[in-house]
Coordinates of C-alpha atoms and ligand atoms in Angstrom, one line a residue:
M852 CA 0.0 0.0 0.0
P853 CA 1.7 3.3 -1.0
D854 CA 2.1 6.0 1.6
P855 CA -0.5 8.6 0.8
G856 CA 1.7 11.3 2.3
A857 CA 4.8 10.4 0.2
P858 CA 5.6 12.4 -2.9
S859 CA 4.7 10.6 -6.2
E860 CA 7.4 9.1 -8.3
E861 CA 7.0 12.0 -10.8
A862 CA 7.3 14.7 -8.1
R863 CA 10.4 13.2 -6.6
P864 CA 13.7 14.8 -7.7
A865 CA 16.1 12.4 -9.5
W866 CA 18.6 13.0 -6.8
D867 CA 17.3 14.0 -3.4
S868 CA 19.3 14.6 -0.3
T869 CA 18.7 11.0 0.9
A870 CA 20.1 9.5 -2.3
L871 CA 23.1 11.8 -2.2
R872 CA 24.0 11.2 1.5
S873 CA 25.5 7.8 0.5
D874 CA 27.7 7.1 -2.5
P875 CA 25.6 7.9 -5.7
H876 CA 27.8 5.5 -7.8
A877 CA 26.6 2.6 -5.6
D878 CA 22.9 3.6 -6.1
P879 CA 21.1 0.7 -7.8
D880 CA 18.9 3.2 -9.6
K881 CA 21.9 5.3 -10.8
A882 CA 21.2 5.0 -14.5
R883 CA 17.6 6.0 -14.3
R884 CA 18.4 9.0 -12.0
V885 CA 21.3 10.1 -14.3
Q886 CA 19.1 9.9 -17.4
E887 CA 16.2 11.8 -15.8
M888 CA 18.5 14.5 -14.5
F889 CA 20.2 15.1 -17.9
G890 CA 16.7 15.2 -19.4
A891 CA 15.8 17.9 -17.0
I892 CA 18.8 20.2 -17.5
A893 CA 19.6 19.6 -21.2
R894 CA 18.3 23.0 -22.5
R895 CA 20.5 25.0 -20.2
Y896 CA 23.4 22.5 -20.0
D897 CA 25.8 24.4 -22.3
L898 CA 25.1 27.8 -20.8
N899 CA 25.8 26.4 -17.3
N900 CA 29.0 24.8 -18.5
R901 CA 30.3 28.0 -20.0
L902 CA 29.3 30.2 -17.0
H903 CA 30.4 27.9 -14.2
S904 CA 33.8 26.9 -15.8
L905 CA 34.4 30.6 -16.8
G906 CA 34.6 29.4 -20.5
R907 CA 37.3 26.8 -19.7
D908 CA 35.2 23.8 -20.6
Q909 CA 35.6 24.3 -24.3
A910 CA 39.4 24.7 -23.9
W911 CA 39.5 21.4 -22.0
R912 CA 37.7 19.7 -24.9
R913 CA 40.0 21.1 -27.5
R914 CA 43.0 19.9 -25.4
A915 CA 41.4 16.4 -25.4
V916 CA 41.2 16.5 -29.2
R917 CA 44.9 17.5 -29.5
L918 CA 45.9 14.7 -27.1
A919 CA 44.0 12.2 -29.3
Q920 CA 46.2 13.2 -32.2
V921 CA 43.2 13.0 -34.5
G922 CA 44.0 12.8 -38.2
P923 CA 42.0 12.9 -41.5
D924 CA 41.8 9.1 -41.6
D925 CA 40.4 8.8 -38.2
D926 CA 36.8 7.7 -37.2
V927 CA 35.8 9.0 -33.8
L928 CA 33.1 7.7 -31.5
D929 CA 32.3 10.2 -28.8
V930 CA 30.5 8.4 -26.0
A931 CA 28.2 10.1 -23.6
C932 CA 28.3 13.0 -26.1
G933 CA 25.5 14.9 -24.5
T934 CA 24.9 18.1 -26.3
G935 CA 27.8 17.4 -28.7
D936 CA 30.5 19.9 -27.8
L937 CA 33.3 17.4 -27.8
S938 CA 31.9 15.7 -31.0
E939 CA 32.0 19.1 -32.7
A940 CA 35.5 19.8 -31.5
F941 CA 36.6 16.4 -33.0
A942 CA 34.9 17.3 -36.3
R943 CA 36.6 20.7 -36.4
G944 CA 39.8 19.0 -35.5
G945 CA 39.8 17.2 -38.8
A946 CA 38.5 13.7 -38.1
R947 CA 37.1 11.8 -41.1
S948 CA 33.9 10.9 -39.2
V949 CA 32.5 11.6 -35.7
I950 CA 29.5 9.8 -34.2
G951 CA 28.2 10.9 -30.9
V952 CA 26.4 8.4 -28.7
D953 CA 24.3 9.2 -25.6
F954 CA 21.4 7.5 -23.7
T955 CA 19.5 10.7 -23.0
P956 CA 17.2 11.8 -25.8
E957 CA 16.9 15.4 -24.6
M958 CA 20.7 15.9 -24.7
L959 CA 20.8 14.5 -28.3
E960 CA 18.0 16.8 -29.3
V961 CA 20.1 19.8 -28.4
A962 CA 23.1 18.3 -30.1
N963 CA 21.1 17.9 -33.3
V964 CA 19.7 21.4 -33.2
K965 CA 23.3 22.8 -32.7
V966 CA 24.8 20.8 -35.5
N967 CA 22.0 22.0 -37.9
H968 CA 22.4 25.6 -37.0
R969 CA 26.1 26.0 -37.1
R970 CA 28.1 27.1 -40.1
W971 CA 30.4 24.3 -41.1
P972 CA 33.4 24.7 -43.3
R973 CA 33.1 22.7 -46.5
D974 CA 36.0 20.4 -45.6
V975 CA 34.6 19.5 -42.2
T976 CA 32.4 16.4 -41.8
R977 CA 29.6 17.2 -39.4
P978 CA 29.0 14.9 -36.4
T979 CA 26.0 12.6 -36.4
Y980 CA 24.2 11.4 -33.3
V981 CA 22.6 8.1 -32.1
Q982 CA 21.0 7.0 -28.9
G983 CA 22.9 4.2 -27.2
D984 CA 24.5 2.9 -24.0
A985 CA 28.2 3.3 -23.2
M986 CA 28.3 -0.2 -21.7
D987 CA 26.8 -1.8 -24.8
L988 CA 27.9 0.0 -27.9
Q989 CA 26.2 -1.0 -31.1
F990 CA 29.3 -0.8 -33.1
P991 CA 31.4 -3.7 -34.6
D992 CA 34.8 -4.7 -33.1
E993 CA 37.7 -2.7 -34.3
S994 CA 35.6 -0.1 -36.2
Q995 CA 36.9 3.2 -34.6
D996 CA 40.2 5.0 -34.3
V997 CA 39.4 7.2 -31.3
V998 CA 36.9 6.7 -28.6
S999 CA 36.3 9.7 -26.3
I1000 CA 34.2 10.4 -23.2
A1001 CA 34.0 13.8 -21.6
F1002 CA 32.5 14.2 -18.1
G1003 CA 30.6 10.9 -18.8
I1004 CA 32.6 8.1 -17.3
R1005 CA 31.6 9.2 -13.8
N1006 CA 27.9 9.0 -14.8
V1007 CA 28.1 5.5 -16.2
T1008 CA 26.9 2.7 -13.9
D1009 CA 29.8 0.4 -14.6
P1010 CA 32.9 2.4 -15.8
A1011 CA 35.0 -0.7 -16.2
K1012 CA 32.4 -2.3 -18.5
A1013 CA 32.3 0.9 -20.6
V1014 CA 36.1 1.2 -20.9
S1015 CA 36.2 -2.5 -22.1
E1016 CA 33.6 -1.7 -24.7
F1017 CA 35.8 1.2 -25.8
H1018 CA 38.7 -1.2 -26.2
R1019 CA 36.6 -3.7 -28.2
V1020 CA 35.4 -1.1 -30.8
L1021 CA 38.9 0.4 -31.3
R1022 CA 41.1 -0.6 -34.1
P1023 CA 44.6 -1.7 -33.2
G1024 CA 46.6 1.5 -32.6
G1025 CA 43.4 3.3 -31.5
R1026 CA 43.2 5.8 -28.7
V1027 CA 40.8 6.3 -25.8
V1028 CA 40.5 9.8 -24.4
I1029 CA 38.7 10.3 -21.0
L1030 CA 38.2 13.8 -19.8
E1031 CA 36.8 13.9 -16.2
F1032 CA 36.6 16.1 -13.2
C1033 CA 38.8 15.4 -10.2
E1034 CA 39.7 17.0 -6.9
P1035 CA 42.7 19.3 -7.0
G1036 CA 45.9 18.0 -5.3
L1037 CA 46.8 21.3 -3.7
A1038 CA 45.0 21.9 -0.4
P1039 CA 44.1 25.7 -0.9
M1040 CA 42.8 25.0 -4.4
R1041 CA 40.8 21.9 -3.1
L1042 CA 39.3 24.1 -0.3
F1043 CA 38.3 26.9 -2.8
N1044 CA 37.0 24.5 -5.4
G1045 CA 35.0 22.6 -2.8
F1046 CA 33.4 25.8 -1.5
Y1047 CA 32.6 26.9 -5.1
C1048 CA 31.2 23.5 -6.2
K1049 CA 29.2 22.7 -3.1
R1050 CA 28.0 26.1 -1.9
I1051 CA 27.8 28.5 -4.9
M1052 CA 27.4 26.5 -8.1
P1053 CA 24.5 24.3 -7.0
L1054 CA 22.5 27.5 -6.3
T1055 CA 23.3 29.5 -9.4
A1056 CA 23.3 26.5 -11.9
S1057 CA 19.9 25.2 -10.5
L1058 CA 18.5 28.7 -10.8
I1059 CA 19.7 29.1 -14.4
A1060 CA 18.4 25.6 -15.4
R1061 CA 15.3 26.0 -13.3
D1062 CA 16.3 22.6 -12.1
R1063 CA 14.5 20.5 -9.5
S1064 CA 16.2 17.2 -10.4
G1065 CA 19.1 17.7 -8.0
A1066 CA 21.6 17.6 -10.9
Y1067 CA 23.8 20.3 -9.5
Q1068 CA 23.8 18.8 -6.0
Y1069 CA 24.7 15.4 -7.6
L1070 CA 27.6 17.0 -9.5
P1071 CA 30.0 17.8 -6.6
R1072 CA 28.9 14.6 -4.7
S1073 CA 29.6 12.5 -7.7
I1074 CA 33.1 14.0 -8.2
E1075 CA 34.2 13.5 -4.6
T1076 CA 33.0 9.9 -4.5
F1077 CA 34.4 8.9 -7.9
S1078 CA 37.6 7.3 -8.7
K1079 CA 40.8 9.4 -8.5
P1080 CA 42.8 9.9 -11.7
E1081 CA 45.3 7.2 -10.7
D1082 CA 42.4 4.7 -10.2
L1083 CA 41.0 5.7 -13.6
A1084 CA 44.4 5.0 -15.2
A1085 CA 44.5 1.6 -13.5
L1086 CA 41.0 0.8 -14.8
T1087 CA 42.1 1.8 -18.3
A1088 CA 45.1 -0.4 -18.1
A1089 CA 42.9 -3.3 -16.8
A1090 CA 40.8 -2.9 -19.9
G1091 CA 43.8 -3.6 -22.0
F1092 CA 45.2 -0.1 -22.9
G1093 CA 48.9 0.8 -22.7
E1094 CA 51.0 3.9 -22.9
I1095 CA 48.6 5.6 -20.5
Q1096 CA 49.3 9.3 -20.0
Q1097 CA 47.4 11.7 -17.8
T1098 CA 47.2 15.5 -18.1
R1099 CA 45.8 17.6 -15.3
M1100 CA 44.3 21.0 -16.2
T1101 CA 43.2 24.2 -14.5
M1102 CA 44.9 23.7 -11.1
G1103 CA 43.9 20.0 -11.1
I1104 CA 40.1 20.3 -11.3
C1105 CA 40.0 18.0 -14.3
A1106 CA 42.3 15.5 -16.0
I1107 CA 42.6 13.8 -19.4
T1108 CA 43.5 10.2 -19.5
V1109 CA 44.8 8.8 -22.9
G1110 CA 45.4 5.2 -23.5
H1111 CA 46.5 3.3 -26.6
K1112 CA 45.3 0.0 -27.9
A1113 CA 48.2 -2.2 -29.0
A1114 CA 49.0 -1.8 -32.7
G1115 CA 48.9 -5.5 -33.3
P1116 CA 51.5 -8.2 -34.0
Ligands
SAM1411 C1 28.0 15.6 -18.0 S1 27.3 15.0 -19.5 C2 28.7 15.2 -20.7 C3 28.3 15.6 -22.1 C4 29.4 15.9 -23.1 N1 30.3 14.8 -23.2 C5 30.1 17.1 -22.6 O1 31.4 17.1 -22.9 O2 29.5 18.1 -22.2 C6 27.2 13.3 -19.3 C7 26.4 12.6 -20.4 O3 26.6 11.2 -20.1 C8 25.4 10.6 -20.6 N2 25.4 9.2 -20.1 C9 25.5 8.7 -18.8 N3 25.5 7.4 -18.7 C10 25.4 7.0 -20.0 C11 25.4 5.7 -20.6 N4 25.4 4.6 -19.8 N5 25.4 5.6 -21.9 C12 25.3 6.7 -22.7 N6 25.3 7.9 -22.2 C13 25.4 8.1 -20.8 C14 24.3 11.5 -20.1 O4 23.1 11.3 -20.8 C15 24.9 12.8 -20.4 O5 24.5 13.3 -21.6

């Protein structure tokens, strides 16, 4: 018998304070909550990113493209592509093809609107987008040269399974590029960043997105409870990647992990 005083499933935020008190990555309902939350914030997602990173987020994505050493013969799969900013950066970076995959339809809708409204130079191949799951990619073995994921691996239910999928779909010699937030190593920066991410950003970002899903309360909680960059490097190695390099950016608030699939015999 449902409790008549309890909020209905629809009225309940994707992430409420009870769900965020414990580790959100261990929540058995994480995938549904993540999808619902991105569905709720999709329209203002880019604006919030630009404002709250002071414009740095696009520079981080461009850096990821440079570190992938993408060339004119490279096919790129941008997993958890969201509204397509990294997919677009890969396209402009000269990839032969870019496919963005995400499991939230509202994020893909924004990505498609953007790609259709942009002016694209004639020699650039526009990205295309499909709905799909990072842990079960609908692409053949050894079909891609670069697999990227920006601010997505933290949101996936089973990161190890996703990174194994990335290894499967990469051709020999292919690269995986993982861009993700982390906690700065320097104590003063960690304190400042913690204050900003936990006290200021949740208020301003929720206001801008008119968000009631709890997305911007989940964000700092999901970062502090997620794997450290060194654990992400170990997970990438365990999936079969070698020559793993990590680059920290903006006083250590995010890091790019690059791994290589062996070039073959
Ligand atoms: C923080 S956004 C990042 C979007 C984009 N990569 C960027 O750079 O802004 C995280 C994205 O991961 C997607 N996502 C989370 N889990 C996923 C999964 N299992 N499969 C596909 N997409 C997933 C969400 O729908 C969301 O669009």
